[in-house]
mmCIF file of C-alpha atoms in Angstrom:
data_model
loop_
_atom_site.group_PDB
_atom_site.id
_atom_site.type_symbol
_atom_site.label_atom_id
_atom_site.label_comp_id
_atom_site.label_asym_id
_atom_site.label_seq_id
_atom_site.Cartn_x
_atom_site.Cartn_y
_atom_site.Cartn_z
ATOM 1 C CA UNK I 1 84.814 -31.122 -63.612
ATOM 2 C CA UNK I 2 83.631 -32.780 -60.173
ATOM 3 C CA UNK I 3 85.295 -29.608 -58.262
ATOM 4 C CA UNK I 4 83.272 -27.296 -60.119
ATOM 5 C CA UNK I 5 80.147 -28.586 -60.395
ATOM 6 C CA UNK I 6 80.822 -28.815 -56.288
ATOM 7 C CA UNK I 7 81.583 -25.216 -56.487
ATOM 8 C CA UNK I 8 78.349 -24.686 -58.299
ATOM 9 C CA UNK I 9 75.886 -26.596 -55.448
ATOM 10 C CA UNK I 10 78.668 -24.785 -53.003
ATOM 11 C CA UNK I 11 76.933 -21.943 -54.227
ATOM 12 C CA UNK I 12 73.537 -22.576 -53.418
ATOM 13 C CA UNK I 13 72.760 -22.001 -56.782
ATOM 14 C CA UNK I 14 69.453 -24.537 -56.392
ATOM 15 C CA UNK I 15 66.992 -23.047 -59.287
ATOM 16 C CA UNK I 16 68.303 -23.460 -62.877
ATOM 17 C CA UNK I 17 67.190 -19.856 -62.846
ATOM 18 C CA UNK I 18 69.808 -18.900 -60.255
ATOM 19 C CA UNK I 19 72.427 -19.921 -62.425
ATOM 20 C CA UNK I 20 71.401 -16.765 -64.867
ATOM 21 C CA UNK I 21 74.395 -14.906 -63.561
ATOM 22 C CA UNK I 22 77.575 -16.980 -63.339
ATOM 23 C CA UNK I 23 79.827 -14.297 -60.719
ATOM 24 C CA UNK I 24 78.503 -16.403 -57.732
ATOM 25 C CA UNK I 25 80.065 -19.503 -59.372
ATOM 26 C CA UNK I 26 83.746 -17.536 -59.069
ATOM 27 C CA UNK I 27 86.262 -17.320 -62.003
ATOM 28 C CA UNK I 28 86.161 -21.273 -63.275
ATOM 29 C CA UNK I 29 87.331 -20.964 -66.751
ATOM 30 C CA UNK I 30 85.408 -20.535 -70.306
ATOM 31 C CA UNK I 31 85.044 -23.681 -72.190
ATOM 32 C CA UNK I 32 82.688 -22.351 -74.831
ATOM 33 C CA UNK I 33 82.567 -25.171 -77.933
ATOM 34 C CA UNK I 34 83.718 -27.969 -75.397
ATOM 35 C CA UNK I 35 81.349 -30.905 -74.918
ATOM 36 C CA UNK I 36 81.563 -33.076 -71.647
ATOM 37 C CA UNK I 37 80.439 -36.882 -71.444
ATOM 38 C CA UNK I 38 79.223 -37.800 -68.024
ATOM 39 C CA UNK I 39 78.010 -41.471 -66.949
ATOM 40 C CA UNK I 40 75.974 -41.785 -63.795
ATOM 41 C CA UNK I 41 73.828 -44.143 -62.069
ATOM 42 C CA UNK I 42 71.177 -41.371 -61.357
ATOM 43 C CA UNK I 43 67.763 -41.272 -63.421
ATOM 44 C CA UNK I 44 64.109 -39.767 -63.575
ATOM 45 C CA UNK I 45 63.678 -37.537 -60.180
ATOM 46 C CA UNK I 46 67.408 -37.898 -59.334
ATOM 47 C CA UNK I 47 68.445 -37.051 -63.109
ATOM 48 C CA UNK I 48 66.178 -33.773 -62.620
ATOM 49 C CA UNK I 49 68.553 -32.735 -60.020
ATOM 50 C CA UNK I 50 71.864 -33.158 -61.625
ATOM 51 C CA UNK I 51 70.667 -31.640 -64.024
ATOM 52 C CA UNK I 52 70.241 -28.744 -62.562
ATOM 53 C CA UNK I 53 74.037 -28.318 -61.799
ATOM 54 C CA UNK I 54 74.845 -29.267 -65.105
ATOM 55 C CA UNK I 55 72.642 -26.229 -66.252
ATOM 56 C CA UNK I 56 74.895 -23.903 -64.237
ATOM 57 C CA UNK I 57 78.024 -25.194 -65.074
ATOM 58 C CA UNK I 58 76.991 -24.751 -69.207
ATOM 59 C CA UNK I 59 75.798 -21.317 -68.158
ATOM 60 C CA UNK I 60 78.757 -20.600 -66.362
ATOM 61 C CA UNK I 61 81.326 -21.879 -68.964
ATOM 62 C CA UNK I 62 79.954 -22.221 -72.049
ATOM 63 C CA UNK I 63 80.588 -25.560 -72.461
ATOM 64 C CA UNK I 64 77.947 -28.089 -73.378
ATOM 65 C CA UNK I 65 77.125 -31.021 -70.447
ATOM 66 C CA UNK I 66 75.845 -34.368 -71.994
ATOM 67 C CA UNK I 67 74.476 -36.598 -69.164
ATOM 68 C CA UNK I 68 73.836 -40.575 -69.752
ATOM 69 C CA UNK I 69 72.039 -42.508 -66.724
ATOM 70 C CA UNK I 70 72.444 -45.786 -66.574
ATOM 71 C CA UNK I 71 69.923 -47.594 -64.342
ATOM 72 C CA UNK I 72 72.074 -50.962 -64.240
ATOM 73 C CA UNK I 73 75.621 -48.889 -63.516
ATOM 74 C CA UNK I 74 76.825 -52.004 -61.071
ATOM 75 C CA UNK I 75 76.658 -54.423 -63.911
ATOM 76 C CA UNK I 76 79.632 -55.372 -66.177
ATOM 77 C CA UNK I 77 77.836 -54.291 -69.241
ATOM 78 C CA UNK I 78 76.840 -51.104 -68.534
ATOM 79 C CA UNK I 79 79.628 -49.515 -66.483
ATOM 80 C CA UNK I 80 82.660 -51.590 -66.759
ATOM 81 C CA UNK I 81 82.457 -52.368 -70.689
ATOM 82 C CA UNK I 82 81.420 -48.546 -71.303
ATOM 83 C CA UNK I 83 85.032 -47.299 -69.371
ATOM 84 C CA UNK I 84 86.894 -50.366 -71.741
ATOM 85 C CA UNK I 85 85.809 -49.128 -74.675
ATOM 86 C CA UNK I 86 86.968 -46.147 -76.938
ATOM 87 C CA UNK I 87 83.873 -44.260 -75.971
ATOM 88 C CA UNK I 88 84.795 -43.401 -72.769
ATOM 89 C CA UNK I 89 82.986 -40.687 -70.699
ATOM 90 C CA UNK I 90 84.916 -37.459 -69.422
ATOM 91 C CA UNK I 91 83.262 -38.183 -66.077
ATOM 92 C CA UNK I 92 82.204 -41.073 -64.241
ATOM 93 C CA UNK I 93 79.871 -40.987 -61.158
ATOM 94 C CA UNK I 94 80.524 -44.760 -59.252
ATOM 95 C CA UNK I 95 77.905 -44.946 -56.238
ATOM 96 C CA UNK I 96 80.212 -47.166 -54.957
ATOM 97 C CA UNK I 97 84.216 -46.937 -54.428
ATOM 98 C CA UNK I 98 84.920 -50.500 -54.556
ATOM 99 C CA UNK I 99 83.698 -50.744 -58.343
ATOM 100 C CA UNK I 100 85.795 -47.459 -58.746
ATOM 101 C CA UNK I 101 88.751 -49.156 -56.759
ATOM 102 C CA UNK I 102 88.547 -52.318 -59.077
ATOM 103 C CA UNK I 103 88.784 -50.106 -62.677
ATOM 104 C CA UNK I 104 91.949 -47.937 -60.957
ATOM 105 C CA UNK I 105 93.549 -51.139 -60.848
ATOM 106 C CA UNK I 106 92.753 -51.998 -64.618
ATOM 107 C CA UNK I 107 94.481 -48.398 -65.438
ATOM 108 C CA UNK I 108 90.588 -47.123 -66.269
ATOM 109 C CA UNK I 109 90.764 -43.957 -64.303
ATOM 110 C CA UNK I 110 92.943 -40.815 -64.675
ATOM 111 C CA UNK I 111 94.194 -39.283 -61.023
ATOM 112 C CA UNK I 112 92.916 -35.854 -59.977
ATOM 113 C CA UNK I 113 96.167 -34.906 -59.293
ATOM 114 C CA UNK I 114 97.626 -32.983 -56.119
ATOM 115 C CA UNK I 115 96.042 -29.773 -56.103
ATOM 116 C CA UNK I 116 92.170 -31.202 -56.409
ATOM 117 C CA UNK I 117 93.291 -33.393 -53.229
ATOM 118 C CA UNK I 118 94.492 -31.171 -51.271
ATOM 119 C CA UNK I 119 91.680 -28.880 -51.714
ATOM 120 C CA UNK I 120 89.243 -31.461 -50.846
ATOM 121 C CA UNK I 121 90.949 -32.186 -47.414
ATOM 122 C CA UNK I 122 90.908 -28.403 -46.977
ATOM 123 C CA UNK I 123 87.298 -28.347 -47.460
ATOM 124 C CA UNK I 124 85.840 -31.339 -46.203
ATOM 125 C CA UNK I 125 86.445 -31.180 -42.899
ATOM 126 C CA UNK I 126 89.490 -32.614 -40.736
ATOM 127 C CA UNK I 127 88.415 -36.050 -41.495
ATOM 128 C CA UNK I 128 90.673 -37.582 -44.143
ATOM 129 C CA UNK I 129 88.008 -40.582 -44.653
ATOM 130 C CA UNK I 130 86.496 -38.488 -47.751
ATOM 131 C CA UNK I 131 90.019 -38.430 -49.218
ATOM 132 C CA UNK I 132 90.736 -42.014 -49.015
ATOM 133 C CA UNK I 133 87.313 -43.071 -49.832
ATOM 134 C CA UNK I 134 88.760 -41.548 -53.996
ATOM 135 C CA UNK I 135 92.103 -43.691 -53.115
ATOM 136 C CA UNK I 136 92.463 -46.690 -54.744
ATOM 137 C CA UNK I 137 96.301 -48.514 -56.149
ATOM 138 C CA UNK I 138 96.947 -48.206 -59.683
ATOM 139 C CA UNK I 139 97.617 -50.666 -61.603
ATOM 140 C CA UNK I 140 101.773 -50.308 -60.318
ATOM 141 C CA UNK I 141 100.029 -50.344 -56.590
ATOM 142 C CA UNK I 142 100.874 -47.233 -56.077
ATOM 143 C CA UNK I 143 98.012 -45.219 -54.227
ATOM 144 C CA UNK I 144 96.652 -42.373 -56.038
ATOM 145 C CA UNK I 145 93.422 -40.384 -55.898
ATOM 146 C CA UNK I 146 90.858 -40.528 -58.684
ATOM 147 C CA UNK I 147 87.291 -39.902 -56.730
ATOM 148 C CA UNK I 148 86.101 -36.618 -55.379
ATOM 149 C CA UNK I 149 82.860 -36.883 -52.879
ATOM 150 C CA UNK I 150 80.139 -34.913 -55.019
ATOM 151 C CA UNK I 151 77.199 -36.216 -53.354
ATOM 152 C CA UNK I 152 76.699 -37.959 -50.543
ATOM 153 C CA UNK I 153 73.756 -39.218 -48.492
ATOM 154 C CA UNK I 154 72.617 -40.036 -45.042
ATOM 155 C CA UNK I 155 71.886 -43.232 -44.998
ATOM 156 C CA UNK I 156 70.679 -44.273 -41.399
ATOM 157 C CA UNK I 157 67.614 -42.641 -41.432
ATOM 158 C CA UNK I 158 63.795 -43.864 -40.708
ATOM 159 C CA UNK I 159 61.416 -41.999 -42.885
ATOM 160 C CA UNK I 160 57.208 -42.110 -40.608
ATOM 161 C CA UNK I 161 54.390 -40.004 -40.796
ATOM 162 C CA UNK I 162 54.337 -37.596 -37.625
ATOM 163 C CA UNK I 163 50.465 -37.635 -38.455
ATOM 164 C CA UNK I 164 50.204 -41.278 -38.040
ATOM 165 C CA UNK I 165 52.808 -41.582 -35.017
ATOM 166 C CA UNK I 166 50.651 -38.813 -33.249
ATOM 167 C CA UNK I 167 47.199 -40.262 -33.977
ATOM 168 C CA UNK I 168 48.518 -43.455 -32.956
ATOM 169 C CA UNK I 169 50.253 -42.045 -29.674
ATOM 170 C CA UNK I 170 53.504 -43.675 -31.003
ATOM 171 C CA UNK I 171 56.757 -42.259 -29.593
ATOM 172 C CA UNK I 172 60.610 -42.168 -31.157
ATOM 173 C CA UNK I 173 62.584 -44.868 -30.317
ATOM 174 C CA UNK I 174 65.673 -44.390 -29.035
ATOM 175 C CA UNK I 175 67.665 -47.717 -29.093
ATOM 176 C CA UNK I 176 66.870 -50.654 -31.171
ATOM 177 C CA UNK I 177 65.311 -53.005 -28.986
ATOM 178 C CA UNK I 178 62.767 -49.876 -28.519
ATOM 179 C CA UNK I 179 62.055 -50.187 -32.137
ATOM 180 C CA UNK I 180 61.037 -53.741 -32.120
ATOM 181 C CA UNK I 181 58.824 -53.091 -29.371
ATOM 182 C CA UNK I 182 57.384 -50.335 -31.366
ATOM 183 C CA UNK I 183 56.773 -52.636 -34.417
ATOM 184 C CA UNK I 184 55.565 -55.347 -32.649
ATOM 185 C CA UNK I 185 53.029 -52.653 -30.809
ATOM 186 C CA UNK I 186 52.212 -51.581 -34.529
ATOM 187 C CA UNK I 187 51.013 -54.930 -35.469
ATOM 188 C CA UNK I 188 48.903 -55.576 -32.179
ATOM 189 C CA UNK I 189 47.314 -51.696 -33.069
ATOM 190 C CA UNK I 190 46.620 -53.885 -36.608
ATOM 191 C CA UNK I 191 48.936 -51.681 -38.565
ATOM 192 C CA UNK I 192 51.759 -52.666 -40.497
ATOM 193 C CA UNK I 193 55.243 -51.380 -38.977
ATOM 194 C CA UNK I 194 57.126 -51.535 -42.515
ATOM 195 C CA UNK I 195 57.331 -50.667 -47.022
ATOM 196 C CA UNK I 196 60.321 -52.319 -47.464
ATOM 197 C CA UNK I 197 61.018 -52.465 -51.253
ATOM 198 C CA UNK I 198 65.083 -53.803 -52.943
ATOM 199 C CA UNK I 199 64.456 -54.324 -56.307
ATOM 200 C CA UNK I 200 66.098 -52.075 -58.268
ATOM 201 C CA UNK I 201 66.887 -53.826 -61.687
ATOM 202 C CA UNK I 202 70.398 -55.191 -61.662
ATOM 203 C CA UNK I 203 71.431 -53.456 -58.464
ATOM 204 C CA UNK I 204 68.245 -55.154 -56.832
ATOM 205 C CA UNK I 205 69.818 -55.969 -53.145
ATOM 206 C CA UNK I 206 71.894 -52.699 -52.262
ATOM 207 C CA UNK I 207 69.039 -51.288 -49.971
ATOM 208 C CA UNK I 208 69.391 -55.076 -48.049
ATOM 209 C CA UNK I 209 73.217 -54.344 -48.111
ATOM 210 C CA UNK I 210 72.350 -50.907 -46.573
ATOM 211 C CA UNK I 211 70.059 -52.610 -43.386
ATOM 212 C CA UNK I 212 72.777 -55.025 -42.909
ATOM 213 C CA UNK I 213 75.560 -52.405 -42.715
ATOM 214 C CA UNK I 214 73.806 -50.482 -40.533
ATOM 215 C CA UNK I 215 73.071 -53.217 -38.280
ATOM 216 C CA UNK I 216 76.926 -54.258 -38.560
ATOM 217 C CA UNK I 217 78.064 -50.655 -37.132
ATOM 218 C CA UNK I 218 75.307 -51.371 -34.158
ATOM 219 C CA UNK I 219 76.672 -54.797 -33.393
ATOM 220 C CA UNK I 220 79.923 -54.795 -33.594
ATOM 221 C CA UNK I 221 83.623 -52.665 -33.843
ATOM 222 C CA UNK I 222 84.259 -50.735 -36.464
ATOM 223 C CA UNK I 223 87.176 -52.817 -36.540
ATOM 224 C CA UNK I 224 85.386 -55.813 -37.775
ATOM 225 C CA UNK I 225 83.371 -53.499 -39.847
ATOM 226 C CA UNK I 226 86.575 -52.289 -41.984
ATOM 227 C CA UNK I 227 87.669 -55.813 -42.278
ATOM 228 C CA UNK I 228 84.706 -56.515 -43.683
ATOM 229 C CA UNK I 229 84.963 -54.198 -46.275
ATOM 230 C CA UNK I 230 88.082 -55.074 -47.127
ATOM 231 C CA UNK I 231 87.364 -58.712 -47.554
ATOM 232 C CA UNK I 232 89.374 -59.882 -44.497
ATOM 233 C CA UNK I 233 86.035 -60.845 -42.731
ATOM 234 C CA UNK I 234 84.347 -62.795 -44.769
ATOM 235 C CA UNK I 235 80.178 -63.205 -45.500
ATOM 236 C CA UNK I 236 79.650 -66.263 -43.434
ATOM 237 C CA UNK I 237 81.463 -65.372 -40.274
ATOM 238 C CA UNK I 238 79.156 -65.538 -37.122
ATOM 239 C CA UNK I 239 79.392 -61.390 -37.087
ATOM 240 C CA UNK I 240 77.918 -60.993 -40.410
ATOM 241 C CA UNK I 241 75.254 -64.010 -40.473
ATOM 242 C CA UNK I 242 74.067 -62.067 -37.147
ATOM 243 C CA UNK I 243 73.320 -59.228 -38.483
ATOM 244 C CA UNK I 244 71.501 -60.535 -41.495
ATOM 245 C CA UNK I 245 69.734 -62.760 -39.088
ATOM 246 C CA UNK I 246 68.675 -59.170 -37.552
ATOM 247 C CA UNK I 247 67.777 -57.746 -41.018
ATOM 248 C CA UNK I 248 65.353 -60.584 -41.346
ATOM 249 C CA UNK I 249 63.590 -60.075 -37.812
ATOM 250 C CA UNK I 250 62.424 -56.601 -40.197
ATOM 251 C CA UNK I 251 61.846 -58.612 -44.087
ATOM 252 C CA UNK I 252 61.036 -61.766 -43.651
ATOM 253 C CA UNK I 253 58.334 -61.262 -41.097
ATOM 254 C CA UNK I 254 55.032 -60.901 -43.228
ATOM 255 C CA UNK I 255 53.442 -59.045 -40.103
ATOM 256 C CA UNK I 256 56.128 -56.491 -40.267
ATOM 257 C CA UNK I 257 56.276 -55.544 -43.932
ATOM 258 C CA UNK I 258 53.491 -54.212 -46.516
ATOM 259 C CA UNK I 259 52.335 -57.000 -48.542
ATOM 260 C CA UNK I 260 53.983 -59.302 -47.307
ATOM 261 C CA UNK I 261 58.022 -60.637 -46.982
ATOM 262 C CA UNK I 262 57.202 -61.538 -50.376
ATOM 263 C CA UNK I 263 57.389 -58.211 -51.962
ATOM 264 C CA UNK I 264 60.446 -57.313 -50.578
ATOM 265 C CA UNK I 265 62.134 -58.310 -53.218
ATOM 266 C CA UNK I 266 59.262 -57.305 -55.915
ATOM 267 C CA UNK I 267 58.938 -53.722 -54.564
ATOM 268 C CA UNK I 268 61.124 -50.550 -56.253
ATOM 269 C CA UNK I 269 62.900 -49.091 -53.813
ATOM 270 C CA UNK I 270 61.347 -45.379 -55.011
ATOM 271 C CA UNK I 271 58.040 -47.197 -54.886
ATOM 272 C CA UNK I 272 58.480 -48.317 -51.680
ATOM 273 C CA UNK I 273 57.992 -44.952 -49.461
ATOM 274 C CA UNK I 274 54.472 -44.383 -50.563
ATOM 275 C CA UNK I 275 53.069 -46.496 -48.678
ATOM 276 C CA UNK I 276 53.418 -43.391 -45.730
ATOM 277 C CA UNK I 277 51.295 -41.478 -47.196
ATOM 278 C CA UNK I 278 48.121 -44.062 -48.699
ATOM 279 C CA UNK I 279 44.748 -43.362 -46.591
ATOM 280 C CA UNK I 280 44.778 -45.756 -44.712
ATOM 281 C CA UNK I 281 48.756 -45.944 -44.402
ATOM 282 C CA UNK I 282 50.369 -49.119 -46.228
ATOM 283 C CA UNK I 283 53.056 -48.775 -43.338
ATOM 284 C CA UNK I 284 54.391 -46.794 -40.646
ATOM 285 C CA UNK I 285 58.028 -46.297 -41.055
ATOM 286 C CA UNK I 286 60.382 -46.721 -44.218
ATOM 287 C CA UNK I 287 64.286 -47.035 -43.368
ATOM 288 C CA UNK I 288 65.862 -45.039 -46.235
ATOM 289 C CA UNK I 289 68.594 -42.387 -47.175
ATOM 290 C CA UNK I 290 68.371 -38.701 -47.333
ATOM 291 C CA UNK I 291 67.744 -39.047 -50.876
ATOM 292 C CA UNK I 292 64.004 -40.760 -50.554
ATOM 293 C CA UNK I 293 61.939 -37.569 -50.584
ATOM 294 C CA UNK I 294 62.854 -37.259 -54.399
ATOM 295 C CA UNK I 295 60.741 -40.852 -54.800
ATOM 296 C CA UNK I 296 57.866 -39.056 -52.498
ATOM 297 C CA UNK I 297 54.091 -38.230 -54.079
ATOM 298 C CA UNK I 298 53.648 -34.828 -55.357
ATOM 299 C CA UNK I 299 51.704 -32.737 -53.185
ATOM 300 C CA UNK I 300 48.096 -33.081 -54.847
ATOM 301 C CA UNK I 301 48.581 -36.552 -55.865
ATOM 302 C CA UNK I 302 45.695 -39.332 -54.651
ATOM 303 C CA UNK I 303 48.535 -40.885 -52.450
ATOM 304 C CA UNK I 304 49.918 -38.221 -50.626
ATOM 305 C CA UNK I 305 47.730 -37.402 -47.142
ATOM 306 C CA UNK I 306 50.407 -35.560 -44.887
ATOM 307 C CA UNK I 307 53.964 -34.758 -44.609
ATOM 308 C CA UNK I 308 57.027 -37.153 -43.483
ATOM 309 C CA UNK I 309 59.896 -36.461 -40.945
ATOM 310 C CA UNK I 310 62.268 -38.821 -39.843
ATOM 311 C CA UNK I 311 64.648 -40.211 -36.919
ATOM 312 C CA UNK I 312 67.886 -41.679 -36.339
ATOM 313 C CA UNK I 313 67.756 -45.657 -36.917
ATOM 314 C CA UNK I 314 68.854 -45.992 -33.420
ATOM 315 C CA UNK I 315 71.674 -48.353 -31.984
ATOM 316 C CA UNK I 316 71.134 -51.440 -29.355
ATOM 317 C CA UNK I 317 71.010 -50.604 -26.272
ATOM 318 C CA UNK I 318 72.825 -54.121 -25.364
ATOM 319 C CA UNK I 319 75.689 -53.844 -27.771
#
């Protein structure tokens, strides 16, 4: 199901209304009177999209795609008690591999076999990271692969007006240590450098894990980075508390942030981009994924007052 449903985006088949004809979509099987469960951690604008592939794939096969979101998919109740139970979906979409990792191990998750695998490292570039990003132990320890990459993300990017940054006579910045300067110049200009927003009901924190990662990869090996992930360097080690002390140079600074360090952790992350386009701008920059422009104001709306580009969050030039 997650191969074709790639195949289907593979296909640039965007519109609902390009899906009219399936030949695009090649020969992927009929499945007329078949009914697929799929659990995902993807609701209102991101739902919309999904959606959208799921519309291709029914017209395409016939078969009949029901979608459940769950806004709290990290929590036990929602996620891990849903794959326990009898009622278990066809398809689960895990934004994160260690959660998918930790239900391989239970015996939760049925392997995509050979063939899927090996198409995936035929198509995804030389890299064999994607494939061993879906590779987790079963519950003999023996590694198998159970996650295909549907969609993925660029996380490291810094969302600003060019409007503002022009009016302004603000520049880029190209190392890290320029874009302190540039927030710090911000606040003496009286504007505020940040919308910073993590709550995002019980997930509330992963946009602070994705900061602190990013700062991790700009601070130190990718070594110590992997051994983090993998539990071997633990939360409190000098590495890690620096680059949360970092993270809070950006969030804890009421100067730097939109109302305050205080509503960092009151703030929806999907809420927290609109501050770019108020009149006068909340902020001047929002560090978010590739996936933010689904959370932006419609054109027309009272908020929106010019477009958004963005720029690589960049690395220290002293590390």
């Amino acid at each position: 199901m997650a191969l074709l449903t790639t195949t289907c985006l593979f296909a640039n088949a965007s519109p609902a209304s390009d899906c009219n004809t399936p030949t695009p979509l090649g020969a992927i099987g009929k499945f007329a009177g078949e009914t697929i469960a799929v659990l995902g951690p993807w609701d209102g604008a991101n739902e919309d999209l999904v959606n959208v592939v799921l519309d291709c794939f029914e017209i395409a096969t016939g078969a009949k795609v029901e979608y459940s979101d769950s806004g709290e998919f990290e929590t036990e109740s929602a996620t891990v008690t849903h794959l326990r139970s009898s009622e278990k979906p066809n398809v689960a979409i895990f934004p994160q591999p260690g959660l998918a990792a930790d239900l391989a191990r239970e015996g939760l998750l049925v392997e995509l076999g050979d063939n899927l695998a090996f198409w995936m490292r035929e198509n995804y570039g030389a890299s064999a990271s994607w494939f061993d990003l879906g590779t987790y132990p079963d519950p003999q320890g023996d590694s198998r692969f159970y996650g295909f990459a549907y969609k993925v993300s660029v996380k490291s990017l810094v969302w600003y007006s060019p409007a503002q940054f022009q009016k302004n006579g603000y520049e880029i910045p190209t190392t890290m240590e320029a874009l302190m300067e540039l927030s710090d110049q911000m606040i003496a200009d009286g504007n505020t450098p940040w919308c910073i927003g993590i709550e995002s009901g019980g997930a509330t924190g992963w946009t602070a894990t994705d900061w602190i990662e990013d700062i991790m990869l700009r601070t130190t090996t990718a070594q110590n980075y992997d051994a983090w992930v993998d539990n071997r360097l633990p939360f409190n080690s000098d590495i890690v508390v620096n680059a949360i002390n970092i993270w809070g140079q950006f969030s804890r600074n009421d100067d730097y942030v939109a109302g305050g360090a205080k509503a960092v952790a009151s703030t929806h992350f999907g809420e927290s981009p609109k501050g770019l386009f108020t009149s006068p701008a909340a902020c001047m920059m929002h560090r978010q994924a590739s996936f933010i422009p689904a959370f932006f104001p419609d054109k027309g709306e009272e908020l929106i007052s010019g477009e958004a580009d963005f720029f690589y969050l960049p690395p220290f030039a002293s590390e």
